[in-house]
XYZ file of N, CA, C and O in Angstrom:
364
model
N 0.793 -1.179 -0.014
C 0.025 0.007 0.054
C 0.849 1.280 -0.052
O 2.092 1.253 0.735
N 0.558 2.243 -0.763
C 1.293 3.410 -0.903
C 0.379 4.588 -0.693
O -0.661 4.665 -1.244
N 0.866 5.564 0.120
C 0.009 6.653 0.478
C 1.025 7.840 0.176
O 2.290 7.784 0.375
N 0.644 9.030 -0.284
C 1.226 10.155 -0.616
C 0.577 11.223 -0.245
O -0.642 11.357 -0.029
N 1.312 12.389 0.141
C 0.418 13.682 0.357
C 0.980 14.200 1.763
O 1.598 13.494 2.529
N 0.332 15.398 2.081
C 0.542 16.002 3.252
C -0.730 16.307 4.043
O -1.840 16.187 3.377
N -0.785 16.769 5.246
C -2.089 17.122 5.849
C -2.920 17.726 5.025
O -2.406 18.690 4.092
N -4.173 17.666 4.845
C -4.965 17.065 6.029
C -4.829 15.823 6.189
O -5.343 15.089 7.130
N -4.229 15.037 5.326
C -3.986 13.476 5.437
C -3.464 12.945 4.269
O -3.560 13.492 3.212
N -2.798 11.605 4.394
C -2.270 10.984 3.223
C -3.488 10.693 2.307
O -4.546 10.274 2.827
N -3.198 10.480 0.967
C -4.182 10.003 0.021
C -3.610 8.917 -0.594
O -2.360 8.846 -0.810
N -4.316 7.915 -0.895
C -3.713 6.785 -1.635
C -3.028 7.312 -3.041
O -3.644 8.104 -3.697
N -1.891 6.640 -3.321
C -1.380 7.040 -4.563
C -1.172 6.058 -5.518
O -1.441 4.897 -5.340
N -0.645 6.539 -6.646
C -0.684 5.564 -7.845
C 0.925 5.069 -8.051
O 1.114 4.323 -8.872
N 1.691 5.540 -7.209
C 3.162 5.233 -7.355
C 3.512 3.711 -7.391
O 4.190 3.268 -8.213
N 2.898 3.031 -6.545
C 2.943 1.688 -6.424
C 2.590 1.030 -7.842
O 3.416 0.082 -8.361
N 1.487 1.376 -8.387
C 1.009 0.762 -9.607
C 2.032 0.971 -10.737
O 2.459 0.106 -11.515
N 2.535 2.203 -10.855
C 3.493 2.607 -11.843
C 4.650 1.887 -11.907
O 5.416 1.506 -12.737
N 5.369 1.787 -10.486
C 6.518 1.283 -10.237
C 6.537 -0.184 -10.085
O 7.586 -0.991 -9.844
N 5.384 -0.896 -9.834
C 5.197 -2.277 -9.581
C 5.699 -2.710 -8.052
O 6.056 -3.863 -7.908
N 5.471 -1.784 -7.274
C 5.847 -2.077 -5.823
C 4.878 -2.094 -4.767
O 5.141 -2.176 -3.457
N 3.599 -2.057 -5.048
C 2.510 -2.151 -4.250
C 2.385 -3.526 -3.598
O 2.108 -4.602 -4.218
N 2.691 -3.591 -2.356
C 2.720 -4.792 -1.477
C 1.365 -5.337 -1.305
O 0.986 -6.522 -1.210
N 0.328 -4.322 -1.112
C -1.218 -4.779 -0.771
C -2.004 -3.847 -1.462
O -1.717 -2.497 -1.671
N -2.992 -4.463 -2.018
C -4.075 -3.489 -2.643
C -5.348 -3.638 -1.666
O -5.576 -4.678 -1.150
N -5.927 -2.538 -1.290
C -7.082 -2.397 -0.377
C -8.235 -2.213 -1.393
O -8.335 -1.379 -2.289
N -9.181 -3.159 -1.101
C -10.605 -2.997 -1.873
C -11.563 -2.562 -0.856
O -11.700 -3.057 0.216
N -12.440 -1.561 -1.367
C -13.394 -1.055 -0.483
C -14.830 -1.830 -0.974
O -15.082 -1.609 -2.095
N -15.262 -2.699 -0.105
C -16.401 -3.422 -0.446
C -17.654 -2.612 -0.274
O -18.326 -2.533 0.758
N -17.926 -1.868 -1.444
C -18.869 -0.653 -1.345
C -19.511 -0.456 -2.728
O -18.786 -0.732 -3.641
N -20.769 -0.442 -2.919
C -21.403 -0.104 -4.162
C -21.987 -1.462 -4.784
O -22.005 -2.520 -4.115
N -22.376 -1.433 -6.158
C -22.902 -2.464 -6.713
C -22.035 -3.359 -7.193
O -22.482 -4.600 -7.453
N -20.722 -3.273 -7.287
C -19.704 -4.257 -7.666
C -19.227 -4.932 -6.513
O -18.784 -4.187 -5.658
N -19.426 -6.139 -6.520
C -18.891 -6.893 -5.203
C -17.388 -6.834 -5.088
O -16.537 -6.633 -5.956
N -16.847 -7.070 -3.949
C -15.402 -7.209 -3.644
C -14.764 -8.238 -4.477
O -13.657 -8.330 -5.006
N -15.545 -9.522 -4.633
C -15.026 -10.524 -5.460
C -14.736 -10.172 -6.951
O -13.814 -10.418 -7.463
N -15.895 -9.343 -7.429
C -15.639 -8.865 -8.988
C -14.520 -7.875 -9.086
O -13.775 -7.915 -9.785
N -14.459 -6.966 -8.064
C -13.330 -5.980 -7.894
C -11.926 -6.828 -7.969
O -10.893 -6.368 -8.750
N -11.758 -7.726 -7.119
C -10.701 -8.577 -7.137
C -10.247 -9.304 -8.330
O -9.152 -9.252 -8.737
N -11.327 -10.058 -8.783
C -11.100 -10.735 -10.119
C -10.693 -9.628 -11.266
O -9.795 -9.939 -11.992
N -11.139 -8.313 -11.361
C -10.680 -7.409 -12.261
C -9.153 -7.075 -11.885
O -8.480 -7.307 -13.017
N -8.878 -6.750 -10.769
C -7.420 -6.396 -10.542
C -6.618 -7.559 -10.769
O -5.499 -7.409 -11.295
N -6.857 -8.815 -10.518
C -6.050 -9.921 -10.956
C -5.861 -10.202 -12.396
O -4.857 -10.628 -12.821
N -6.928 -9.761 -13.256
C -6.812 -9.971 -14.576
C -6.313 -8.892 -15.620
O -6.292 -8.992 -16.649
N -6.314 -7.706 -14.769
C -5.969 -6.552 -15.640
C -4.383 -6.471 -15.974
O -3.682 -6.315 -15.061
N -4.086 -6.556 -17.195
C -2.792 -6.787 -17.492
C -1.721 -5.671 -17.243
O -0.720 -5.995 -16.693
N -2.277 -4.442 -17.033
C -1.290 -3.322 -16.505
C -0.751 -3.489 -15.033
O 0.189 -3.244 -14.692
N -1.618 -4.375 -14.306
C -1.187 -4.561 -12.887
C -0.485 -5.907 -12.654
O -0.118 -6.120 -11.622
N -0.298 -6.544 -13.878
C 0.418 -8.020 -13.622
C 1.677 -7.999 -12.852
O 2.021 -8.902 -12.190
N 2.461 -6.901 -13.044
C 3.771 -6.796 -12.493
C 3.691 -6.302 -11.024
O 4.855 -6.232 -10.368
N 2.552 -6.030 -10.500
C 2.512 -5.321 -9.198
C 2.652 -6.470 -8.229
O 1.875 -7.507 -8.281
N 3.373 -6.405 -7.130
C 3.610 -7.499 -6.262
C 2.289 -7.928 -5.353
O 2.064 -9.120 -5.309
N 1.485 -7.045 -5.249
C 0.349 -7.396 -4.629
C -0.577 -8.179 -5.369
O -1.216 -9.182 -5.042
N -0.558 -8.159 -6.704
C -1.155 -8.918 -7.703
C -0.660 -10.366 -7.753
O -1.307 -11.258 -7.836
N 0.818 -10.248 -8.073
C 1.465 -11.440 -8.394
C 1.282 -12.371 -7.135
O 1.394 -13.570 -7.306
N 1.306 -11.825 -5.886
C 1.096 -12.613 -4.596
C -0.145 -12.814 -4.030
O -0.312 -13.169 -3.020
N -1.318 -12.253 -4.708
C -2.727 -12.362 -4.342
C -2.769 -11.698 -2.975
O -3.593 -12.235 -2.010
N -2.127 -10.494 -2.684
C -2.069 -9.760 -1.488
C -3.262 -8.646 -1.520
O -2.952 -7.470 -1.834
N -4.463 -9.015 -1.661
C -5.594 -8.054 -1.876
C -6.503 -8.162 -0.454
O -6.996 -9.226 -0.116
N -6.562 -6.956 0.269
C -7.144 -6.993 1.449
C -8.605 -6.209 1.258
O -8.615 -5.144 0.587
N -9.630 -6.685 1.743
C -10.888 -6.185 1.559
C -11.490 -5.789 3.058
O -11.258 -6.304 3.949
N -12.128 -4.505 2.692
C -12.680 -3.836 3.954
C -13.921 -3.364 3.372
O -14.148 -2.861 2.378
N -15.050 -3.533 4.361
C -16.366 -2.983 3.873
C -16.513 -1.520 4.270
O -15.586 -1.062 4.938
N -17.439 -0.755 3.713
C -17.580 0.635 3.771
C -17.570 0.974 5.292
O -16.984 2.069 5.675
N -18.321 0.197 6.227
C -18.496 0.493 7.599
C -17.191 0.534 8.294
O -16.862 1.112 9.349
N -16.274 -0.262 7.870
C -14.854 -0.360 8.460
C -14.024 0.808 8.029
O -13.193 1.037 8.697
N -14.433 1.399 6.939
C -13.438 2.540 6.460
C -13.938 4.061 6.741
O -13.313 4.792 6.582
N -15.146 4.038 7.500
C -15.649 5.383 7.877
C -15.608 5.306 9.378
O -15.583 4.358 10.106
N -15.894 6.529 9.986
C -15.806 6.613 11.352
C -17.189 5.807 11.775
O -18.312 6.147 11.593
N -17.045 4.893 12.744
C -17.828 3.838 13.174
C -17.321 3.287 14.417
O -16.009 3.074 14.422
N -18.043 2.473 15.180
C -17.526 1.793 16.198
C -16.742 0.568 15.615
O -15.809 -0.051 16.427
N -16.755 0.026 14.443
C -16.023 -0.944 13.802
C -14.591 -0.417 13.381
O -13.827 -1.163 13.171
N -14.496 1.001 13.297
C -13.194 1.346 12.577
C -12.024 1.074 13.312
O -10.903 0.643 12.807
N -11.868 1.216 14.691
C -10.588 0.983 15.601
C -10.239 -0.395 15.188
O -8.934 -0.881 14.875
N -11.014 -1.439 15.309
C -10.620 -2.962 15.005
C -10.041 -3.017 13.569
O -9.188 -3.853 13.157
N -10.894 -2.429 12.692
C -10.495 -2.619 11.163
C -9.234 -2.017 10.848
O -8.531 -2.572 10.200
N -8.969 -0.907 11.504
C -7.639 -0.213 11.170
C -6.515 -1.157 11.786
O -5.483 -1.322 11.280
N -6.699 -1.815 12.994
C -5.810 -2.572 13.596
C -5.642 -3.860 12.656
O -4.447 -4.320 12.540
N -6.628 -4.417 12.149
C -6.476 -5.529 11.376
C -5.695 -5.268 10.000
O -4.937 -5.893 9.563
N -5.994 -4.001 9.353
C -5.284 -3.613 8.269
C -3.771 -3.376 8.683
O -3.152 -3.695 7.760
N -3.550 -2.822 9.510
C -2.055 -2.430 10.055
C -1.314 -3.836 10.300
O -0.268 -3.933 9.882
N -1.963 -4.968 10.655
C -1.335 -6.196 10.887
C -1.298 -6.908 9.572
O -0.284 -7.702 9.349
N -2.029 -6.789 8.671
C -2.026 -7.408 7.373
C -0.617 -7.384 6.680
O -0.235 -8.469 6.218
N -0.164 -6.158 6.388
C 1.053 -6.144 5.667
C 2.273 -6.878 6.564
O 3.105 -7.289 5.748
N 2.226 -6.744 7.774
C 3.278 -7.457 8.536
C 3.188 -8.878 8.396
O 4.275 -9.727 8.238
N 2.108 -9.408 8.253
C 1.898 -10.810 8.002
C 2.495 -11.154 6.642
O 2.957 -12.413 6.061
N 2.129 -10.345 5.591
C 2.355 -10.609 4.200
C 3.841 -10.600 3.876
O 4.557 -11.461 3.179
N 4.751 -9.646 4.723
C 6.010 -9.649 4.661
C 6.602 -10.988 5.290
O 7.758 -11.405 4.947
N 6.086 -11.399 6.240
C 6.582 -12.666 7.063
C 6.363 -13.878 6.128
O 7.227 -14.687 6.223
N 5.225 -13.856 5.338
C 4.791 -15.089 4.532
C 5.736 -15.005 3.239
O 5.743 -16.069 2.685
N 6.281 -13.764 2.824
C 6.892 -13.736 1.546
C 5.943 -13.568 0.590
O 5.696 -13.525 -0.320
């Protein structure tokens, strides 16, 4: 995952996609397109084939309620923070 920018806060960047260095892709499970379809698209999209997250199937899904201020947010943020550590440990 790559974030760039300065306050008011970082924003997801595209550098990882361009340079092929994205370790994890985060999918927001929201809207009419399911997370499974979004993941299938990412896995089959040729320009992303060289991205580490795609090559190693490192795609993390969070639903909308986990990504906005809610009682679920602290646990979701903690889970997301742990995910890349596990990815690096697993290779």
